[in-house]
Tab-separated table of C-alpha atoms in Angstrom:
chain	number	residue	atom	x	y	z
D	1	UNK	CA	-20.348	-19.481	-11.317
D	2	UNK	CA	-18.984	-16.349	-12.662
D	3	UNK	CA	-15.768	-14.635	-10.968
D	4	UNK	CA	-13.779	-11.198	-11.655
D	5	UNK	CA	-10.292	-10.632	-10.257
D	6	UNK	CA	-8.736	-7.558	-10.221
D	7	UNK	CA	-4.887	-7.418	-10.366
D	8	UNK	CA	-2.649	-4.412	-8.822
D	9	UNK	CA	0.603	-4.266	-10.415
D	10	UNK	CA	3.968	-3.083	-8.132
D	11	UNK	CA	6.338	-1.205	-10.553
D	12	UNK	CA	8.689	-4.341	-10.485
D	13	UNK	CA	5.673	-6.052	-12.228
D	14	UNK	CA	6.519	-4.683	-15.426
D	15	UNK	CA	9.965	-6.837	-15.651
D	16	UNK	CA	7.737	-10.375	-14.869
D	17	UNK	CA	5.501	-8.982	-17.709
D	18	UNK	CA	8.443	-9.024	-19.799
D	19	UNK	CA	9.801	-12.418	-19.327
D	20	UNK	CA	6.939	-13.851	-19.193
D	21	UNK	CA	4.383	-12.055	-21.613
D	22	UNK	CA	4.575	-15.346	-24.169
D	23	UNK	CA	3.805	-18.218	-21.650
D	24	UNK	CA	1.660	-16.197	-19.602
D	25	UNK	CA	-0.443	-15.567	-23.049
D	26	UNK	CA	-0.203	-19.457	-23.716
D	27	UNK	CA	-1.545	-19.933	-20.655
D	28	UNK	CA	-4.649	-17.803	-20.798
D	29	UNK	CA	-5.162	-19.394	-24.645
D	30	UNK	CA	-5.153	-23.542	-22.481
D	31	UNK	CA	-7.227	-22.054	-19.900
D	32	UNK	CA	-9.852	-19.994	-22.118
D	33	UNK	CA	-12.920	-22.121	-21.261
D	34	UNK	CA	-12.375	-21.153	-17.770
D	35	UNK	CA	-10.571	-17.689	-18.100
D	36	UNK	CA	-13.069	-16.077	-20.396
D	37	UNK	CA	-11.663	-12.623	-20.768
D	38	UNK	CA	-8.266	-11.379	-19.840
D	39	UNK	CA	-6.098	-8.187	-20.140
D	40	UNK	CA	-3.942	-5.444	-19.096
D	41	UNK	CA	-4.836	-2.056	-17.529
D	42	UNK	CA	-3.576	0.933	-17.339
D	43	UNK	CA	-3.817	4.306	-15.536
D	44	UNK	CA	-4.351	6.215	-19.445
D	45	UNK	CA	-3.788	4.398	-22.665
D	46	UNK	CA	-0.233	4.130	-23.971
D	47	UNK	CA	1.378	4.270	-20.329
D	48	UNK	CA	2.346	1.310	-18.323
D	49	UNK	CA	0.573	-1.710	-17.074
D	50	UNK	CA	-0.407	-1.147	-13.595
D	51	UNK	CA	-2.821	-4.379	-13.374
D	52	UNK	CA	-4.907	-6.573	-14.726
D	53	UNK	CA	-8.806	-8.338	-14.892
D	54	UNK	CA	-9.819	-11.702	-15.199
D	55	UNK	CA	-13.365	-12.918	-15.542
D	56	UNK	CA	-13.722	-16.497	-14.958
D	57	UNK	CA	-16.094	-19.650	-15.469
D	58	UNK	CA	-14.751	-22.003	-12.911
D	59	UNK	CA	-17.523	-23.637	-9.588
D	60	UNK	CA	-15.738	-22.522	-7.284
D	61	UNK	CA	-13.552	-19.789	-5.610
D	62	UNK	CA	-10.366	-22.450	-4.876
D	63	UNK	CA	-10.411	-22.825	-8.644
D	64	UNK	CA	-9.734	-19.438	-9.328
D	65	UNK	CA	-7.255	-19.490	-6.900
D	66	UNK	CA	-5.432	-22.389	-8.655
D	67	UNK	CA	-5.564	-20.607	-11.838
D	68	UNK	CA	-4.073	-17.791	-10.821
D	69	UNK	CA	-1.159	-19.188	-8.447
D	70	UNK	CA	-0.320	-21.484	-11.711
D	71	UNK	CA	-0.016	-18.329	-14.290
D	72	UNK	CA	3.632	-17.640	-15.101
D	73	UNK	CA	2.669	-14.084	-14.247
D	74	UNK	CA	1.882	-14.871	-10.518
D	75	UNK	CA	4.282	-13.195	-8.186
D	76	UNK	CA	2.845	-12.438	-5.194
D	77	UNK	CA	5.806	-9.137	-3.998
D	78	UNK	CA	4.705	-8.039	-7.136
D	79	UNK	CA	1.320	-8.290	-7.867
D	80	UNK	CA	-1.880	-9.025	-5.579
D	81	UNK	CA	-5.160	-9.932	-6.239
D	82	UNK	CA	-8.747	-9.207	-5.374
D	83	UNK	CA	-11.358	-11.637	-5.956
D	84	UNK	CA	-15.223	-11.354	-6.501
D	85	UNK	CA	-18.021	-12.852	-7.514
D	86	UNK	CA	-20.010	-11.853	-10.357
D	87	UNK	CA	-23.610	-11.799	-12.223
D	88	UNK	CA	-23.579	-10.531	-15.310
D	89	UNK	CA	-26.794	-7.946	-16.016
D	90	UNK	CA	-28.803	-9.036	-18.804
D	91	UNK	CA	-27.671	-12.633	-19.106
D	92	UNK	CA	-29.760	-13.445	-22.104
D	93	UNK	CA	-27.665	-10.508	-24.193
D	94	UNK	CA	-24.592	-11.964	-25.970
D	95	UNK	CA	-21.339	-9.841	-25.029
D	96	UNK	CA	-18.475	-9.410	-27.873
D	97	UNK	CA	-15.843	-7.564	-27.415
């Protein structure tokens, strides 16, 4: 089953994001047959991170939950999460990005 969460940053985020950027990035790289696409956003390119987006491959909704209490980026004063399910249109199209 595909997932998506969406990430909303607190302004103290961006210190976590410091200290952590390696082994959080390890840890997306272990878990990238379940966390299929990862990254930062922004509010306009070049400024600061103000969240993130995950899209998953994991059976079940608990998993995702485990993943992302388990990344060194998870702080929960700092940073919350929204969680959805997800069905990709065209499923038979190959995405690269």
């Amino acid at each position: 089953m595909r997932w998506i969460v969406f990430f909303e940053d607190t302004p103290e985020m961006l210190s976590i994001r410091k200290e952590w950027e390696p082994d959080h990035l390890a840890y997306l790289r272990k878990h990238s047959d379940e966390i299929l696409l990862a990254g930062g956003c922004r509010e306009e390119p070049g400024q600061a991170y103000v969240g993130g987006l995950w899209v998953l491959d994991v059976p079940s909704r608990e998993r995702v939950v485990e993943l992302i209490e388990s990344d060194p980026y998870y702080s929960p004063d700092r940073r919350s999460y929204k969680i959805r399910t997800w069905g990709k249109a065209f499923d038979d199209l190959a995405v690269t990005l």
